[in-house]
Amino acid sequence: MEKSGSHISEMAHGSRDSVAASGLHLSGRADVGPHARTQRRESQSARLEDQMNNDHLIKLQNMFEEADEDGGGGLDIDEFRGAMRKTMGGNVDDHELDILFMKVDTNCDGTVDWDEYLSYMLLEYQEKDTMTTMAQGKPFPNPATLYASTHKDIITSIAFIPTLSNRQCNAVDGIDQTVGRYASLSKEGAVNFWGMDMSHLKTIHLDPGKSKAKPLWLSDMVSLPNVNMLAVSSTERDIYLYDTNANKFDKMFQITQLQHCALTMDYWFNTADMNEAILVWGDAGGNVCVVKFSECATAGLFGQFATKQTVVQRIPMPHLLRGLVRGVTAHKFAPLHDDWVCQVKYCPGLDCFISCSAASGTSLYVGDIDRKKPSYFFTVPRGIRCFDYSADSNVLVTGGLDRSVRVWNPYVTSKAITVLNGHGAQIVHVKVNAACEQIVSICQSNNVRVWDMKEQCCLQSILGRNLPLGTHSVAAVYFNAKTQMLIMGSKQLATLERAEPKEKSKDSAVLSHTHAVVAAIYNRLFNYVVSGCHGSVVSVWDIRTGEKVMQFVNAHRVHDQGAERPVEITAMTFDPTLRRLITGGKEGLVKIWNFNNGACLRELVPAGRREVTSIICPKQRIIVAGWNRKVTTFIDDVDDDSCKEWQSRHADDILSMAYMSPGVVATSDYDGAIIIWSLETGHALTTLHSTRRATQTKKRPTTQPATHTKQSRGATQPKTQTQAKQSRGVTQPMTQPMTQPSASQQQHHSSAKSSPSAAGAAHPRRDTTGIFGYQKRHLASVDKIIFLTARENRADTATLLAAGADGYVQAWSIHHGGRLLGRFHAAHDRGESVVALQTDAANRLLVSGDSKGYVRVWDISRYCTTAPSGDRRDASFPVLLNSFRGHLKAITNLDYVEESRLIVSCSADCSIRLWSLCGRYVGTFGQDKPWSLAAPFTPKSLKRNLPADVRKVASATTLKVLNAGMRPRWAKARNIFLMFGAIKVLRPNMHREKPDEPSEVNDGPASPSWDSDGEIRGLLTKSYKTNRRHQVAPALPKIRHNQHQMKEVYKKTRALKLFAKGGIAGMLTKAE
């Protein structure tokens, strides 16, 4: 049992839980795991569960087992506190222990056993790893790009030819990998040149000479930038060097008489002294040859410069080995490997060369060129096919036939630092991205994997079928570390590019989700805000900082054509214990979650499988409604999956639902009907019909389309009996048949629906654009209803508020049949709809949100209610306390934080924002810089700030509210306008000798006089005459004519101070 417990504990906090899910196995650093990674990521103080290590878990498991042996079956909250104090120490806070207990005890049975606790820990860290990976993004987010080439055979090499600039004698500042060109070599002898943007420049076909009867097979190519040459190796046991100056490509030198053909090459030169260079190659005999140049920049390569002569200079290899060539020293290391040399590279950081082969005993060799330092081998079963060395990280990465990527310390040959498994075929290429601390590996089946060297996990896997390279394996690879571009070649060229990080400007909007947010609801038990979006992602936020603490994806999904895809979340709520989250999706399913670790506890299937729009949880029940036009109830018991459907009364899709104790449920639909139900019996008690706007409001201009203007003027049409009762707020009991809508209503209703299917299985559906692109084709729909639960249910007291597409909020009394007590327009503009309502616990405040993104706060303490003394409070219209624009798109949900008097708003613009009740902006959830809500919280402690997107379009009222009642910019601009207007009018009249003489143009007031104090005297003198109709008084200049002047004065604010002290005269005197 001890061994098993230790193994389980290691799974809980080791690096195996999330990696096992992705099919990977890591070995090496044992201190790297989800627990350690989470501690590094969280900047704030660690939670209690994050402070536990392996020893703590073993002790805790023993305590759970002792409780189980005693027959308890688990630990209750008191036993859990005692066990955690014994494990973690006596300084643990009781509140923190209670929070942890409630997170684990999602079934609310009052006990926690070892399986529950361990499952919670494993799932939490697994979801956090997924959340972190999604936040980091994919290294290569875009698909591969294919480039057409003239190659007819396999591409054997891709080289980068840099353009060396800032030369100082024989030195250069360095190699700039952003300036230059690429060259690709194919086996048949075609060389293609490419620009930095992978545009094709030219193609050159190499001519082996007239004496060559058999076809040429070129094996590798390297660039020699310091002498402007390209070295090409072939199976003819020769190495050719071509001059690449300007547009030339002439063969200048040829190294001949090689014992074996060169298969792989590498070249290095010293940027501080370009005379020094090293050319190294490995051959088919397992040998490595090294050629050192010491005068290649001053005396030329091989002691002579390239000339215009057509004769190729032949350099025999035995002459190089004997030192017969000026400035050249050659060495041959033979034999090194038992098989062909697969790759060779000179590493100046190690001052050694590295070569590898597919031989098990001589897999990789690290040797000193001058043979002064000891050399050594790395041995790997089945050999090494490829490698790469990173001088920044000082690690050696290898790949081979065993399909494993190994990371080595270059000085330790006994054991690799870590082994990364995941490829299904032998690995043929590895590259180290030192800037991002990542490894890119490619296997023979063309699968590309990107690994994180620190976390030792796979960040991205690109399948070979997604690369447009055909059936041939990738034979050549070049990675540009500066541009972060991976170039791959088979018979064609393809590139993978890393997306450039978008620089967030000051005016860029912060997004909380990548899709439209459906709801963001506050959980007072854990002090979290839980949100869901149309991307089927559920996020958990800490309201004290605005940081994301948990996220799980694909909450709702369907199988479509053999593939699984996410579907939209459409409804969210908490259970009465606030420990579980209940979500509804577009596919018609309802799921119950432990939102602290992303575990799905239960799945409910309502009849009809239509979109779920509303969920409530009263009295151990889960009530669901949606586009199936039915109300379905489930028992909140994991062992009881039975459901009950209430009698169908709605003629259209149900949009909202609300509950009021002790047993009243209200539902509203798209056709404007509000039905009151009995919770215990499921019978409909009353139907309330929303009234038309034109019946109780004056005719005012509207922003609706012209096709609906006629219907909005419903007073010109004869009313039916039902409509007449509705206009007075009278409702019909459900025992009588419902009256059919009028012809105009039927016509208007049919225009917003699609035709039903022939089979009748699919109901006519409303416009799916909804509030995100609100069309308002049916002004009767009631999008949101809430109960005022703190009010007494009386005939003259409104206990139900309903908001709809017409922009009005209706106040209903549901006492004995119910009636309409009042209605007021709550949207910001005509033509907008109210889509979100929320109230405080005492029902004194009402917060509304409309389809334009405005948040409004109302005082409803005296609206449609009765005083405690029984006197009717006469408030025909609630007092508007606050109004500001919080989002650029429709608000989808509002929630009120009672303790801190904060408002949580979410919108279709993918953002979730936090506001104070007075309109001060706290922040957007997910922003880079978290906020800190210190206790006690006061709005004055907040820094005046505005959302970047709202600032661009905000009105004067919104700016005043968000700036805490201040209008600094508006006041300054107004003073500037007044000042320049006065200067324009008064300047022509300042130097007149006779100020009382009337103007020739304007027979109006005389020019004013100025005293020593700079004050205006005698504006109305005896020369004043009434203006004539045909003469126009001089008007103030238009603002656009003085934009340059306003900008200059605005920058020099001292001019405003001078204007305030000395007046206009003083300013003009100083200016002249």
PDB file of C-alpha atoms in Angstrom, residues 28 34 117 241 262 326 411 443 460 465 822 903 923 954:
ATOM      1  CA  GLY A  28      15.224  13.521 -16.662  1.00  0.00           C
ATOM      2  CA  PRO A  34       2.536  20.680 -13.247  1.00  0.00           C
ATOM      3  CA  TYR A 117      -9.303  14.450  -3.205  1.00  0.00           C
ATOM      4  CA  LEU A 241      33.689  25.789 -55.160  1.00  0.00           C
ATOM      5  CA  ALA A 262      31.738  13.692 -49.116  1.00  0.00           C
ATOM      6  CA  ARG A 326      49.714  28.266 -48.818  1.00  0.00           C
ATOM      7  CA  TYR A 411      30.505  16.885 -21.555  1.00  0.00           C
ATOM      8  CA  CYS A 443      10.705  12.361 -38.531  1.00  0.00           C
ATOM      9  CA  GLN A 460       2.798  21.468 -31.138  1.00  0.00           C
ATOM     10  CA  ARG A 465      -0.363  14.970 -44.243  1.00  0.00           C
ATOM     11  CA  GLY A 822     -45.871  50.314 -15.075  1.00  0.00           C
ATOM     12  CA  ILE A 903     -21.097  45.284 -11.442  1.00  0.00           C
ATOM     13  CA  GLY A 923     -10.650  46.598 -15.328  1.00  0.00           C
ATOM     14  CA  ALA A 954     -17.710  57.489 -25.676  1.00  0.00           C
TER      15      ALA A 954
END
